[in-house]
Amino acid sequence: MAKIPTKIYLTEEELPRAWYNLRAFMKEKHEPFLNPATLKPCTADDLRPIFCDGLIEQELDQTTPYIEIPEGIREFYNMVRPSPLTRAYYLERELKTPAEIYYKFEGNNTSGSHKLNSAVAQAYYAKEQGITRLTTETGAGQWGTALAMAAAFYHLDLTVYMVKVSARQKPYRRAVMETYGAKVIPSPSDTTEAGRKILAEFPETGGSLGCAISEAVEVAAAAPDCRYVLGSVLDHVLLHQSVIGLEAKLAMDKFGIVPDVVIGCAGGGSNLGGLIAPFMGERLQGKNDIRFVAVEPASCPSLTRGRYAYDFGDTGKTTPLMRMYTLGCGFMPSPNHAGGLRYHGMSPTLSKLYHDGYLEAVSVEQTKVFEAAVRFARCEGILPAPESAHAIRAAMDEALRCRESGEKKVILFGLTGTGYFDLTAYTAYHEGKMSDYVPTDEDLKRGFDSLPDIPQNREARA
Amino acid sequence: MAKIPTKIYLTEEELPRAWYNLRAFMKEKHEPFLNPATLKPCTADDLRPIFCDGLIEQELDQTTPYIEIPEGIREFYNMVRPSPLTRAYYLERELKTPAEIYYKFEGNNTSGSHKLNSAVAQAYYAKEQGITRLTTETGAGQWGTALAMAAAFYHLDLTVYMVKVSARQKPYRRAVMETYGAKVIPSPSDTTEAGRKILAEFPETGGSLGCAISEAVEVAAAAPDCRYVLGSVLDHVLLHQSVIGLEAKLAMDKFGIVPDVVIGCAGGGSNLGGLIAPFMGERLQGKNDIRFVAVEPASCPSLTRGRYAYDFGDTGKTTPLMRMYTLGCGFMPSPNHAGGLRYHGMSPTLSKLYHDGYLEAVSVEQTKVFEAAVRFARCEGILPAPESAHAIRAAMDEALRCRESGEKKVILFGLTGTGYFDLTAYTAYHEGKMSDYVPTDEDLKRGFDSLPDIPQNREARA
């Protein structure tokens, strides 16, 4: 066997030409979205005022295993991809572990994360449909930056509602989006009904993704040439992100590497869903026995402490209802939490896989996440995004267990992005000012009380 | 001929195993360094208190064409390299030019620039020699970050003197260096004799690379286990940076691409010297007819408006004398200049090539540089460092001339790094607050008056 190189880059010809639709390989699909007014399954027509047609088609397609990537999107992927699959030789040496550690690094682009994979697809389908304006929300700023880049490439107007506390912590994120021509509005704002309502109730709030989504959706729904786009949670987003897993698997196959465990951080689930897609698809067909691990912050533990219920995607309770693991759309994460992954819910597909026992989940506290981030940065060179460092933490812990047991496990994790815009958080860590807030049972109860009071939620609300 | 891919990545096996020593191919070498006390050529012993032995050997070697890259350095290069050679298809489309544009992008690492190529080599040789502490200066912050990464990898202590105005403009740069364990001191500081002297004379100064160098050299010279390292100007730095040109040439050779013109930004000259090395080496042997263009800021125009004279490398007048194009070691660039490339002098090797007519030079004003940066970012995706954007400006201008003339020139430029830590400058540009300061003849005269008053400078000081 040839020595495995530190980094494996696929050539342009090897890049995937079709996305991998994981749902097509699931015997049991997740429950359909419900129209909150009728409690009946959503139709394409229900979604049309908000989402682009091409994306609705993908969202509702649970059966086509491979969906072709249009030429106009592959052109953009050629610009920003492939991302390297890296063997973490230096981290292995640092940890003195017999485990082999690999990571798929999605941070080598200006948005600094994997978000670009879906941003470009969503902008492309909007353009195809003759849409001229997009709205979205952003938390840590990665999604907003990614969409700003995509909107600039396809010459679309873009308004980004940015969670207020992030806008404050990350002024440079805003400057990047503006460089790419986007308009950035800290959320909640007084520019929307939803924003004004939240401000009236919580004038001091640092905002949340849920609030920002409400604002962005409201604006899009009111204008026929405008659509809303979302950076995570939904199935079409996971579909686009499957390029991560497809590239990773192709690179590993070339060198005969088979992972024992695949680890990813999980906020809304897009990175994890994309990374695991082809591996999980084979697992569901009985072709492998890989373990899959979602890592979430202890401060926003939707899988590990949430409930499997129908919930809104936003705080303003305007979106369709999705059955997912959720802390309740009224859950407000601590403003001191710096590590991203603040969303109250989790991708319905990942929720279903977790519920059915195919996916594990762990939660980690912030200080330990940053500890892992700094150790990783010093030996592997890359300064990780706090989000990504959740996966690093779990991968390191797995590798350290291998040191104890002597097992030569093969670990693959997703390094979703870089922390260049998160240095306020790193400085807080260096100064010992990191918050390790974990919600109390009462905090969680307040969130669960916000779950829709519908027959389907009787058990979950109990 | 196969379609040229958007990005060409070399494999790990293809990466260079030896650096390219351009001086070995120059029939006339640049003048030797002079000891300022004796005005005699510097010996290795003169340099030993300040620089590491391995680096002195490289600095003084004008004849060995290829110098092997030690295994311990190639290990690090495997982690952070190769960098992609990118065909700028989208920029070509945007400019509607018949020219083919390529760029070698060195920004895909946490330091955000090419500086890492030499930082790791210098840290490695220090470690080999048993040195435990390093000092250096940083302006824009790229070099300091690169050295912090390298020092962390080899477990060396590092103190960085950071030009005060940059430390103020770029707090996140400081945070990255600290994450990698470096100590950062804004310069001029009261921790050194040189710093105190400059502060006494100019209490409000924003500092300069020249000041910061004086401070770092003073500290290193006083401690036997400590050495000073420099990120540009010197020949051993250009030697390490030759990996840029070697990789670029190898990638181009694979696809039969021959550049008509090679363009790079030039501050101290390390990126440009590295990028052009193997191409210029062949030019000097009569094997090609490539044009080479250095691009410098109009605010710090060492080649285009400087004098070819013996000068100190630092403001404190402590280093050996080098014959180079210089504005005088007393020249202070405008604190409003955001675009890096603030050094008063230019690599002696590049100065010699310029003097002998092998290298051209142009200077560009800041607003035009940022205009090019934003246009490039929106179509090629990458947010460039202001330094790099000088080369983008010149490459765009060349491509636009091709649009007029219809010539199908092949343009290669160096995209040295990313602008993620330069967003204060981008914001200033968006807000129309960019300074286009250009030094007056009187400003320059003040600088030239600081040139050493030695017989060799009689003409240059006239």
PDB file of N, CA and C in Angstrom, chain A residues 64-127:
ATOM      1  N   THR A  64     -35.252   9.865  -5.583  1.00  0.00           N
ATOM      2  CA  THR A  64     -34.185   9.846  -6.591  1.00  0.00           C
ATOM      3  C   THR A  64     -32.827   9.757  -5.896  1.00  0.00           C
ATOM      4  N   PRO A  65     -32.063   8.695  -6.118  1.00  0.00           N
ATOM      5  CA  PRO A  65     -30.827   8.553  -5.340  1.00  0.00           C
ATOM      6  C   PRO A  65     -29.743   9.569  -5.703  1.00  0.00           C
ATOM      7  N   TYR A  66     -29.605   9.844  -6.992  1.00  0.00           N
ATOM      8  CA  TYR A  66     -28.583  10.812  -7.415  1.00  0.00           C
ATOM      9  C   TYR A  66     -29.264  11.935  -8.194  1.00  0.00           C
ATOM     10  N   ILE A  67     -28.945  13.165  -7.870  1.00  0.00           N
ATOM     11  CA  ILE A  67     -29.548  14.311  -8.554  1.00  0.00           C
ATOM     12  C   ILE A  67     -28.427  15.113  -9.211  1.00  0.00           C
ATOM     13  N   GLU A  68     -28.529  15.271 -10.518  1.00  0.00           N
ATOM     14  CA  GLU A  68     -27.442  15.886 -11.283  1.00  0.00           C
ATOM     15  C   GLU A  68     -27.134  17.312 -10.810  1.00  0.00           C
ATOM     16  N   ILE A  69     -25.873  17.641 -10.752  1.00  0.00           N
ATOM     17  CA  ILE A  69     -25.455  19.006 -10.421  1.00  0.00           C
ATOM     18  C   ILE A  69     -25.367  19.785 -11.733  1.00  0.00           C
ATOM     19  N   PRO A  70     -26.174  20.846 -11.892  1.00  0.00           N
ATOM     20  CA  PRO A  70     -26.138  21.590 -13.161  1.00  0.00           C
ATOM     21  C   PRO A  70     -24.744  22.158 -13.459  1.00  0.00           C
ATOM     22  N   GLU A  71     -24.441  22.245 -14.728  1.00  0.00           N
ATOM     23  CA  GLU A  71     -23.169  22.805 -15.213  1.00  0.00           C
ATOM     24  C   GLU A  71     -22.852  24.167 -14.557  1.00  0.00           C
ATOM     25  N   GLY A  72     -23.880  25.022 -14.445  1.00  0.00           N
ATOM     26  CA  GLY A  72     -23.679  26.368 -13.894  1.00  0.00           C
ATOM     27  C   GLY A  72     -23.277  26.357 -12.430  1.00  0.00           C
ATOM     28  N   ILE A  73     -23.549  25.261 -11.741  1.00  0.00           N
ATOM     29  CA  ILE A  73     -23.115  25.135 -10.346  1.00  0.00           C
ATOM     30  C   ILE A  73     -21.742  24.465 -10.293  1.00  0.00           C
ATOM     31  N   ARG A  74     -21.545  23.482 -11.177  1.00  0.00           N
ATOM     32  CA  ARG A  74     -20.240  22.816 -11.174  1.00  0.00           C
ATOM     33  C   ARG A  74     -19.126  23.798 -11.515  1.00  0.00           C
ATOM     34  N   GLU A  75     -19.468  24.794 -12.328  1.00  0.00           N
ATOM     35  CA  GLU A  75     -18.509  25.847 -12.653  1.00  0.00           C
ATOM     36  C   GLU A  75     -18.017  26.544 -11.363  1.00  0.00           C
ATOM     37  N   PHE A  76     -18.960  26.843 -10.490  1.00  0.00           N
ATOM     38  CA  PHE A  76     -18.599  27.497  -9.229  1.00  0.00           C
ATOM     39  C   PHE A  76     -17.841  26.516  -8.328  1.00  0.00           C
ATOM     40  N   TYR A  77     -18.302  25.279  -8.268  1.00  0.00           N
ATOM     41  CA  TYR A  77     -17.587  24.269  -7.473  1.00  0.00           C
ATOM     42  C   TYR A  77     -16.135  24.133  -7.943  1.00  0.00           C
ATOM     43  N   ASN A  78     -15.919  24.227  -9.257  1.00  0.00           N
ATOM     44  CA  ASN A  78     -14.556  24.140  -9.770  1.00  0.00           C
ATOM     45  C   ASN A  78     -13.686  25.267  -9.217  1.00  0.00           C
ATOM     46  N   MET A  79     -14.333  26.390  -8.925  1.00  0.00           N
ATOM     47  CA  MET A  79     -13.597  27.542  -8.414  1.00  0.00           C
ATOM     48  C   MET A  79     -13.211  27.338  -6.952  1.00  0.00           C
ATOM     49  N   VAL A  80     -14.108  26.777  -6.156  1.00  0.00           N
ATOM     50  CA  VAL A  80     -13.870  26.714  -4.707  1.00  0.00           C
ATOM     51  C   VAL A  80     -13.593  25.301  -4.193  1.00  0.00           C
ATOM     52  N   ARG A  81     -13.740  24.303  -5.026  1.00  0.00           N
ATOM     53  CA  ARG A  81     -13.497  22.938  -4.624  1.00  0.00           C
ATOM     54  C   ARG A  81     -12.411  22.357  -5.524  1.00  0.00           C
ATOM     55  N   PRO A  82     -11.875  21.157  -5.312  1.00  0.00           N
ATOM     56  CA  PRO A  82     -12.201  20.267  -4.210  1.00  0.00           C
ATOM     57  C   PRO A  82     -11.631  20.809  -2.901  1.00  0.00           C
ATOM     58  N   SER A  83     -12.169  20.312  -1.794  1.00  0.00           N
ATOM     59  CA  SER A  83     -11.530  20.556  -0.514  1.00  0.00           C
ATOM     60  C   SER A  83     -10.636  19.349  -0.229  1.00  0.00           C
ATOM     61  N   PRO A  84      -9.564  19.571   0.513  1.00  0.00           N
ATOM     62  CA  PRO A  84      -8.653  18.445   0.762  1.00  0.00           C
ATOM     63  C   PRO A  84      -9.202  17.470   1.803  1.00  0.00           C
ATOM     64  N   LEU A  85      -8.930  16.197   1.612  1.00  0.00           N
ATOM     65  CA  LEU A  85      -9.073  15.222   2.692  1.00  0.00           C
ATOM     66  C   LEU A  85      -7.684  15.087   3.306  1.00  0.00           C
ATOM     67  N   THR A  86      -7.581  15.392   4.571  1.00  0.00           N
ATOM     68  CA  THR A  86      -6.275  15.477   5.211  1.00  0.00           C
ATOM     69  C   THR A  86      -6.069  14.362   6.230  1.00  0.00           C
ATOM     70  N   ARG A  87      -4.935  13.717   6.168  1.00  0.00           N
ATOM     71  CA  ARG A  87      -4.543  12.788   7.218  1.00  0.00           C
ATOM     72  C   ARG A  87      -3.876  13.610   8.309  1.00  0.00           C
ATOM     73  N   ALA A  88      -4.407  13.493   9.534  1.00  0.00           N
ATOM     74  CA  ALA A  88      -3.929  14.331  10.636  1.00  0.00           C
ATOM     75  C   ALA A  88      -2.700  13.707  11.289  1.00  0.00           C
ATOM     76  N   TYR A  89      -1.635  13.549  10.495  1.00  0.00           N
ATOM     77  CA  TYR A  89      -0.428  12.906  11.014  1.00  0.00           C
ATOM     78  C   TYR A  89       0.102  13.600  12.275  1.00  0.00           C
ATOM     79  N   TYR A  90       0.005  14.943  12.279  1.00  0.00           N
ATOM     80  CA  TYR A  90       0.637  15.687  13.378  1.00  0.00           C
ATOM     81  C   TYR A  90      -0.219  15.633  14.631  1.00  0.00           C
ATOM     82  N   LEU A  91      -1.516  15.596  14.446  1.00  0.00           N
ATOM     83  CA  LEU A  91      -2.403  15.423  15.594  1.00  0.00           C
ATOM     84  C   LEU A  91      -2.250  14.018  16.178  1.00  0.00           C
ATOM     85  N   GLU A  92      -2.132  13.028  15.315  1.00  0.00           N
ATOM     86  CA  GLU A  92      -1.907  11.661  15.811  1.00  0.00           C
ATOM     87  C   GLU A  92      -0.640  11.596  16.662  1.00  0.00           C
ATOM     88  N   ARG A  93       0.422  12.250  16.152  1.00  0.00           N
ATOM     89  CA  ARG A  93       1.694  12.263  16.888  1.00  0.00           C
ATOM     90  C   ARG A  93       1.528  12.982  18.218  1.00  0.00           C
ATOM     91  N   GLU A  94       0.840  14.118  18.180  1.00  0.00           N
ATOM     92  CA  GLU A  94       0.601  14.918  19.389  1.00  0.00           C
ATOM     93  C   GLU A  94      -0.165  14.109  20.429  1.00  0.00           C
ATOM     94  N   LEU A  95      -1.144  13.327  19.994  1.00  0.00           N
ATOM     95  CA  LEU A  95      -1.996  12.576  20.926  1.00  0.00           C
ATOM     96  C   LEU A  95      -1.402  11.208  21.257  1.00  0.00           C
ATOM     97  N   LYS A  96      -0.334  10.834  20.563  1.00  0.00           N
ATOM     98  CA  LYS A  96       0.279   9.511  20.751  1.00  0.00           C
ATOM     99  C   LYS A  96      -0.770   8.414  20.650  1.00  0.00           C
ATOM    100  N   THR A  97      -1.582   8.505  19.621  1.00  0.00           N
ATOM    101  CA  THR A  97      -2.675   7.544  19.457  1.00  0.00           C
ATOM    102  C   THR A  97      -2.371   6.572  18.331  1.00  0.00           C
ATOM    103  N   PRO A  98      -2.790   5.327  18.463  1.00  0.00           N
ATOM    104  CA  PRO A  98      -2.651   4.397  17.342  1.00  0.00           C
ATOM    105  C   PRO A  98      -3.748   4.594  16.291  1.00  0.00           C
ATOM    106  N   ALA A  99      -4.713   5.438  16.588  1.00  0.00           N
ATOM    107  CA  ALA A  99      -5.803   5.680  15.637  1.00  0.00           C
ATOM    108  C   ALA A  99      -5.286   6.440  14.415  1.00  0.00           C
ATOM    109  N   GLU A 100      -5.945   6.209  13.276  1.00  0.00           N
ATOM    110  CA  GLU A 100      -5.707   7.038  12.091  1.00  0.00           C
ATOM    111  C   GLU A 100      -6.798   8.093  12.065  1.00  0.00           C
ATOM    112  N   ILE A 101      -6.400   9.361  11.956  1.00  0.00           N
ATOM    113  CA  ILE A 101      -7.392  10.439  11.960  1.00  0.00           C
ATOM    114  C   ILE A 101      -7.361  11.155  10.607  1.00  0.00           C
ATOM    115  N   TYR A 102      -8.521  11.331  10.029  1.00  0.00           N
ATOM    116  CA  TYR A 102      -8.673  12.078   8.778  1.00  0.00           C
ATOM    117  C   TYR A 102      -9.684  13.187   8.984  1.00  0.00           C
ATOM    118  N   TYR A 103      -9.485  14.286   8.277  1.00  0.00           N
ATOM    119  CA  TYR A 103     -10.547  15.294   8.286  1.00  0.00           C
ATOM    120  C   TYR A 103     -10.743  15.882   6.899  1.00  0.00           C
ATOM    121  N   LYS A 104     -11.988  16.161   6.613  1.00  0.00           N
ATOM    122  CA  LYS A 104     -12.338  16.811   5.356  1.00  0.00           C
ATOM    123  C   LYS A 104     -12.478  18.289   5.683  1.00  0.00           C
ATOM    124  N   PHE A 105     -11.585  19.090   5.104  1.00  0.00           N
ATOM    125  CA  PHE A 105     -11.484  20.502   5.486  1.00  0.00           C
ATOM    126  C   PHE A 105     -12.209  21.393   4.476  1.00  0.00           C
ATOM    127  N   GLU A 106     -13.271  22.013   4.933  1.00  0.00           N
ATOM    128  CA  GLU A 106     -14.118  22.815   4.047  1.00  0.00           C
ATOM    129  C   GLU A 106     -13.855  24.323   4.160  1.00  0.00           C
ATOM    130  N   GLY A 107     -12.788  24.700   4.877  1.00  0.00           N
ATOM    131  CA  GLY A 107     -12.597  26.120   5.185  1.00  0.00           C
ATOM    132  C   GLY A 107     -11.800  26.935   4.178  1.00  0.00           C
ATOM    133  N   ASN A 108     -11.248  26.288   3.146  1.00  0.00           N
ATOM    134  CA  ASN A 108     -10.381  27.007   2.207  1.00  0.00           C
ATOM    135  C   ASN A 108     -11.142  27.833   1.180  1.00  0.00           C
ATOM    136  N   ASN A 109     -12.040  28.658   1.648  1.00  0.00           N
ATOM    137  CA  ASN A 109     -12.679  29.609   0.740  1.00  0.00           C
ATOM    138  C   ASN A 109     -13.025  30.825   1.578  1.00  0.00           C
ATOM    139  N   THR A 110     -13.340  31.935   0.927  1.00  0.00           N
ATOM    140  CA  THR A 110     -13.484  33.187   1.669  1.00  0.00           C
ATOM    141  C   THR A 110     -14.621  33.145   2.686  1.00  0.00           C
ATOM    142  N   SER A 111     -15.675  32.386   2.396  1.00  0.00           N
ATOM    143  CA  SER A 111     -16.741  32.290   3.402  1.00  0.00           C
ATOM    144  C   SER A 111     -16.239  31.509   4.608  1.00  0.00           C
ATOM    145  N   GLY A 112     -15.172  30.755   4.425  1.00  0.00           N
ATOM    146  CA  GLY A 112     -14.531  30.062   5.534  1.00  0.00           C
ATOM    147  C   GLY A 112     -15.242  28.812   6.002  1.00  0.00           C
ATOM    148  N   SER A 113     -16.184  28.311   5.216  1.00  0.00           N
ATOM    149  CA  SER A 113     -16.880  27.102   5.648  1.00  0.00           C
ATOM    150  C   SER A 113     -17.540  26.376   4.495  1.00  0.00           C
ATOM    151  N   HIS A 114     -18.150  25.236   4.838  1.00  0.00           N
ATOM    152  CA  HIS A 114     -18.870  24.386   3.894  1.00  0.00           C
ATOM    153  C   HIS A 114     -20.136  25.054   3.363  1.00  0.00           C
ATOM    154  N   LYS A 115     -20.585  26.129   4.000  1.00  0.00           N
ATOM    155  CA  LYS A 115     -21.882  26.715   3.652  1.00  0.00           C
ATOM    156  C   LYS A 115     -21.971  27.079   2.176  1.00  0.00           C
ATOM    157  N   LEU A 116     -20.833  27.397   1.598  1.00  0.00           N
ATOM    158  CA  LEU A 116     -20.794  27.813   0.203  1.00  0.00           C
ATOM    159  C   LEU A 116     -21.377  26.755  -0.740  1.00  0.00           C
ATOM    160  N   ASN A 117     -21.231  25.484  -0.381  1.00  0.00           N
ATOM    161  CA  ASN A 117     -21.719  24.403  -1.246  1.00  0.00           C
ATOM    162  C   ASN A 117     -23.210  24.526  -1.544  1.00  0.00           C
ATOM    163  N   SER A 118     -23.977  24.936  -0.545  1.00  0.00           N
ATOM    164  CA  SER A 118     -25.411  25.088  -0.761  1.00  0.00           C
ATOM    165  C   SER A 118     -25.760  26.508  -1.208  1.00  0.00           C
ATOM    166  N   ALA A 119     -24.999  27.486  -0.741  1.00  0.00           N
ATOM    167  CA  ALA A 119     -25.284  28.874  -1.110  1.00  0.00           C
ATOM    168  C   ALA A 119     -25.283  29.027  -2.631  1.00  0.00           C
ATOM    169  N   VAL A 120     -24.273  28.455  -3.270  1.00  0.00           N
ATOM    170  CA  VAL A 120     -24.162  28.621  -4.708  1.00  0.00           C
ATOM    171  C   VAL A 120     -25.318  27.917  -5.426  1.00  0.00           C
ATOM    172  N   ALA A 121     -25.697  26.751  -4.923  1.00  0.00           N
ATOM    173  CA  ALA A 121     -26.799  26.033  -5.563  1.00  0.00           C
ATOM    174  C   ALA A 121     -28.097  26.831  -5.423  1.00  0.00           C
ATOM    175  N   GLN A 122     -28.326  27.380  -4.259  1.00  0.00           N
ATOM    176  CA  GLN A 122     -29.571  28.104  -4.040  1.00  0.00           C
ATOM    177  C   GLN A 122     -29.621  29.387  -4.872  1.00  0.00           C
ATOM    178  N   ALA A 123     -28.501  30.078  -4.953  1.00  0.00           N
ATOM    179  CA  ALA A 123     -28.465  31.292  -5.778  1.00  0.00           C
ATOM    180  C   ALA A 123     -28.672  30.934  -7.248  1.00  0.00           C
ATOM    181  N   TYR A 124     -28.077  29.829  -7.657  1.00  0.00           N
ATOM    182  CA  TYR A 124     -28.205  29.400  -9.052  1.00  0.00           C
ATOM    183  C   TYR A 124     -29.672  29.137  -9.421  1.00  0.00           C
ATOM    184  N   TYR A 125     -30.385  28.375  -8.580  1.00  0.00           N
ATOM    185  CA  TYR A 125     -31.782  28.064  -8.897  1.00  0.00           C
ATOM    186  C   TYR A 125     -32.661  29.320  -8.856  1.00  0.00           C
ATOM    187  N   ALA A 126     -32.335  30.249  -7.977  1.00  0.00           N
ATOM    188  CA  ALA A 126     -33.072  31.520  -7.945  1.00  0.00           C
ATOM    189  C   ALA A 126     -32.892  32.260  -9.272  1.00  0.00           C
ATOM    190  N   LYS A 127     -31.648  32.354  -9.690  1.00  0.00           N
ATOM    191  CA  LYS A 127     -31.323  33.029 -10.947  1.00  0.00           C
ATOM    192  C   LYS A 127     -32.066  32.379 -12.120  1.00  0.00           C
TER     193      LYS A 127
END
